Amino acid sequence: MDSRFLGIAELAEAPSVAVVVDVMRAFTVAAWAFGQGAEKVVLAESLDEALALKASHPEWAALKDGPPAPGFDLVNSPGLLRSVDLGGRTVVQKTTAGTVGALAVKEASLVLCAGFVVAEATARLLRTRASDSVTFVVTGEDGQADEDLACAQYIARRATEAETDAAEFVRRAAASRAATELAEGVRQGVHPDDVALCLEVDRFPFAMVAALEGSLMVLRPRVVPAPAGRDAPVPR
């Protein structure tokens, strides 16, 4: 499998298969939303669109980066989201990097959104597709975020070498600028457990597939069965 690692600004054209990585915190949060029972996550283009969708669908939950804000129900924190019951609900998510990256490749034939928490399921789905070429979109810091690059490289390696050890990749992510800023409270809308939750490997047994549904880019979980003789990871 030929793997390319590009920042959002480097995407000259829509790839065939794209894996959009945002470890801290968009796609860790999206995975937790599904873990808390959400049916789907709608990826919004802007805060205004997120609020408009919420206004049109009052039963939906709107989520954004940063501190709480009028009109939004949730903030982009796995530590805060894990206590919220989202059973059967739709979450509208707008973040600084992750949602932007997914929307940038919305014309791809397959778009996966990922972090460490869904690494194995994502790699497994790539293995089942047997794609010749996969573009990993490193969303943070204009493509330079080491937590996203480390996770992308880990998934790419794991897609071809299933027994790849996560330790070194997780160590890099733990030493990243994003992890430091979250741990030191530089960013707002943060729970003390956010970094640890973002670094959990295979917390959830599903991959997350984004696709256009009408005019909206919609993220849904997809469980990928483990090969015979291997157990799928289970939520802890």
mmCIF file of C-alpha atoms in Angstrom, residues 100-225:
data_model
loop_
_atom_site.group_PDB
_atom_site.id
_atom_site.type_symbol
_atom_site.label_atom_id
_atom_site.label_comp_id
_atom_site.label_asym_id
_atom_site.label_seq_id
_atom_site.Cartn_x
_atom_site.Cartn_y
_atom_site.Cartn_z
ATOM 1 C CA VAL A 100 -12.053 20.956 7.790
ATOM 2 C CA GLY A 101 -9.838 18.077 6.694
ATOM 3 C CA ALA A 102 -12.755 15.705 6.168
ATOM 4 C CA LEU A 103 -14.665 18.255 4.114
ATOM 5 C CA ALA A 104 -11.564 18.892 1.995
ATOM 6 C CA VAL A 105 -11.675 15.288 0.728
ATOM 7 C CA LYS A 106 -15.454 14.845 0.547
ATOM 8 C CA GLU A 107 -15.227 13.812 -3.126
ATOM 9 C CA ALA A 108 -12.986 10.815 -2.339
ATOM 10 C CA SER A 109 -14.477 7.367 -2.929
ATOM 11 C CA LEU A 110 -13.754 6.423 0.695
ATOM 12 C CA VAL A 111 -13.185 8.830 3.583
ATOM 13 C CA LEU A 112 -12.230 7.503 6.998
ATOM 14 C CA CYS A 113 -11.857 9.735 10.042
ATOM 15 C CA ALA A 114 -9.488 8.438 12.668
ATOM 16 C CA GLY A 115 -7.475 8.728 15.845
ATOM 17 C CA PHE A 116 -5.727 6.201 18.045
ATOM 18 C CA VAL A 117 -9.030 5.149 19.594
ATOM 19 C CA VAL A 118 -10.153 3.532 16.312
ATOM 20 C CA ALA A 119 -6.747 2.638 14.866
ATOM 21 C CA GLU A 120 -7.144 -1.114 14.437
ATOM 22 C CA ALA A 121 -10.646 -0.928 12.962
ATOM 23 C CA THR A 122 -9.438 1.736 10.533
ATOM 24 C CA ALA A 123 -6.398 -0.323 9.535
ATOM 25 C CA ARG A 124 -8.577 -3.400 9.178
ATOM 26 C CA LEU A 125 -10.960 -1.586 6.847
ATOM 27 C CA LEU A 126 -7.993 -0.465 4.743
ATOM 28 C CA ARG A 127 -6.806 -4.072 4.615
ATOM 29 C CA THR A 128 -10.198 -5.284 3.429
ATOM 30 C CA ARG A 129 -10.222 -2.625 0.713
ATOM 31 C CA ALA A 130 -6.696 -3.592 -0.423
ATOM 32 C CA SER A 131 -6.217 -0.092 -1.804
ATOM 33 C CA ASP A 132 -3.088 0.592 -3.830
ATOM 34 C CA SER A 133 -2.832 4.164 -2.555
ATOM 35 C CA VAL A 134 -4.079 5.858 0.623
ATOM 36 C CA THR A 135 -3.766 9.534 1.446
ATOM 37 C CA PHE A 136 -3.507 10.324 5.149
ATOM 38 C CA VAL A 137 -4.603 13.882 5.875
ATOM 39 C CA VAL A 138 -2.625 15.296 8.811
ATOM 40 C CA THR A 139 -5.021 17.989 9.960
ATOM 41 C CA GLY A 140 -3.327 19.751 12.856
ATOM 42 C CA GLU A 141 -0.830 22.619 12.641
ATOM 43 C CA ASP A 142 -0.953 22.908 8.834
ATOM 44 C CA GLY A 143 0.057 19.290 8.461
ATOM 45 C CA GLN A 144 2.866 19.434 11.031
ATOM 46 C CA ALA A 145 1.037 18.121 14.118
ATOM 47 C CA ASP A 146 3.135 15.194 15.326
ATOM 48 C CA GLU A 147 0.261 13.546 17.189
ATOM 49 C CA ASP A 148 -1.689 13.326 13.929
ATOM 50 C CA LEU A 149 1.325 12.279 11.857
ATOM 51 C CA ALA A 150 2.301 9.624 14.399
ATOM 52 C CA CYS A 151 -1.222 8.211 14.404
ATOM 53 C CA ALA A 152 -1.394 8.297 10.600
ATOM 54 C CA GLN A 153 1.936 6.477 10.306
ATOM 55 C CA TYR A 154 0.830 3.934 12.880
ATOM 56 C CA ILE A 155 -2.414 3.166 11.018
ATOM 57 C CA ALA A 156 -0.536 2.970 7.716
ATOM 58 C CA ARG A 157 1.960 0.515 9.200
ATOM 59 C CA ARG A 158 -0.742 -1.473 10.933
ATOM 60 C CA ALA A 159 -2.705 -1.775 7.683
ATOM 61 C CA THR A 160 0.152 -3.862 6.271
ATOM 62 C CA GLU A 161 1.714 -5.217 9.472
ATOM 63 C CA ALA A 162 -1.106 -6.107 11.843
ATOM 64 C CA GLU A 163 1.140 -6.706 14.851
ATOM 65 C CA THR A 164 2.785 -3.270 14.782
ATOM 66 C CA ASP A 165 3.552 -1.996 18.299
ATOM 67 C CA ALA A 166 1.829 1.283 19.118
ATOM 68 C CA ALA A 167 4.194 2.367 21.912
ATOM 69 C CA GLU A 168 6.597 4.596 19.968
ATOM 70 C CA PHE A 169 3.793 6.267 18.009
ATOM 71 C CA VAL A 170 1.836 6.977 21.188
ATOM 72 C CA ARG A 171 4.991 8.334 22.838
ATOM 73 C CA ARG A 172 5.430 10.820 19.996
ATOM 74 C CA ALA A 173 1.817 11.909 20.297
ATOM 75 C CA ALA A 174 2.164 12.328 24.061
ATOM 76 C CA ALA A 175 5.153 14.641 23.503
ATOM 77 C CA SER A 176 3.372 16.774 20.881
ATOM 78 C CA ARG A 177 2.575 20.442 21.225
ATOM 79 C CA ALA A 178 -1.151 19.722 21.264
ATOM 80 C CA ALA A 179 -0.764 17.307 24.165
ATOM 81 C CA THR A 180 1.294 19.858 26.087
ATOM 82 C CA GLU A 181 -1.222 22.640 25.489
ATOM 83 C CA LEU A 182 -4.121 20.441 26.577
ATOM 84 C CA ALA A 183 -2.279 19.266 29.683
ATOM 85 C CA GLU A 184 -1.260 22.803 30.648
ATOM 86 C CA GLY A 185 -4.713 24.289 30.117
ATOM 87 C CA VAL A 186 -3.640 26.536 27.234
ATOM 88 C CA ARG A 187 -6.721 25.487 25.289
ATOM 89 C CA GLN A 188 -10.257 26.012 26.532
ATOM 90 C CA GLY A 189 -13.052 23.484 26.852
ATOM 91 C CA VAL A 190 -10.672 20.856 28.231
ATOM 92 C CA HIS A 191 -11.062 18.028 30.742
ATOM 93 C CA PRO A 192 -7.968 16.840 32.695
ATOM 94 C CA ASP A 193 -8.356 13.358 31.165
ATOM 95 C CA ASP A 194 -8.467 14.522 27.540
ATOM 96 C CA VAL A 195 -4.860 13.718 26.641
ATOM 97 C CA ALA A 196 -5.024 10.222 28.150
ATOM 98 C CA LEU A 197 -8.317 9.527 26.399
ATOM 99 C CA CYS A 198 -6.893 10.689 23.060
ATOM 100 C CA LEU A 199 -3.937 8.322 23.458
ATOM 101 C CA GLU A 200 -5.984 5.185 24.158
ATOM 102 C CA VAL A 201 -5.333 2.690 21.390
ATOM 103 C CA ASP A 202 -8.336 0.722 20.078
ATOM 104 C CA ARG A 203 -10.787 1.981 22.658
ATOM 105 C CA PHE A 204 -13.601 1.399 20.154
ATOM 106 C CA PRO A 205 -14.198 -1.525 17.768
ATOM 107 C CA PHE A 206 -15.416 0.512 14.800
ATOM 108 C CA ALA A 207 -13.982 2.602 12.016
ATOM 109 C CA MET A 208 -15.638 5.918 11.137
ATOM 110 C CA VAL A 209 -16.723 6.437 7.532
ATOM 111 C CA ALA A 210 -17.687 9.882 6.236
ATOM 112 C CA ALA A 211 -19.806 10.278 3.111
ATOM 113 C CA LEU A 212 -22.016 12.841 1.469
ATOM 114 C CA GLU A 213 -25.679 12.383 2.300
ATOM 115 C CA GLY A 214 -27.425 14.995 0.243
ATOM 116 C CA SER A 215 -25.544 18.220 0.890
ATOM 117 C CA LEU A 216 -24.141 17.118 4.248
ATOM 118 C CA MET A 217 -20.930 15.246 5.057
ATOM 119 C CA VAL A 218 -22.028 12.601 7.538
ATOM 120 C CA LEU A 219 -19.817 10.408 9.715
ATOM 121 C CA ARG A 220 -21.042 6.978 10.789
ATOM 122 C CA PRO A 221 -19.423 4.079 12.671
ATOM 123 C CA ARG A 222 -18.675 0.854 10.819
ATOM 124 C CA VAL A 223 -17.704 -2.307 12.641
ATOM 125 C CA VAL A 224 -15.156 -4.336 10.683
ATOM 126 C CA PRO A 225 -15.161 -8.018 11.711
#
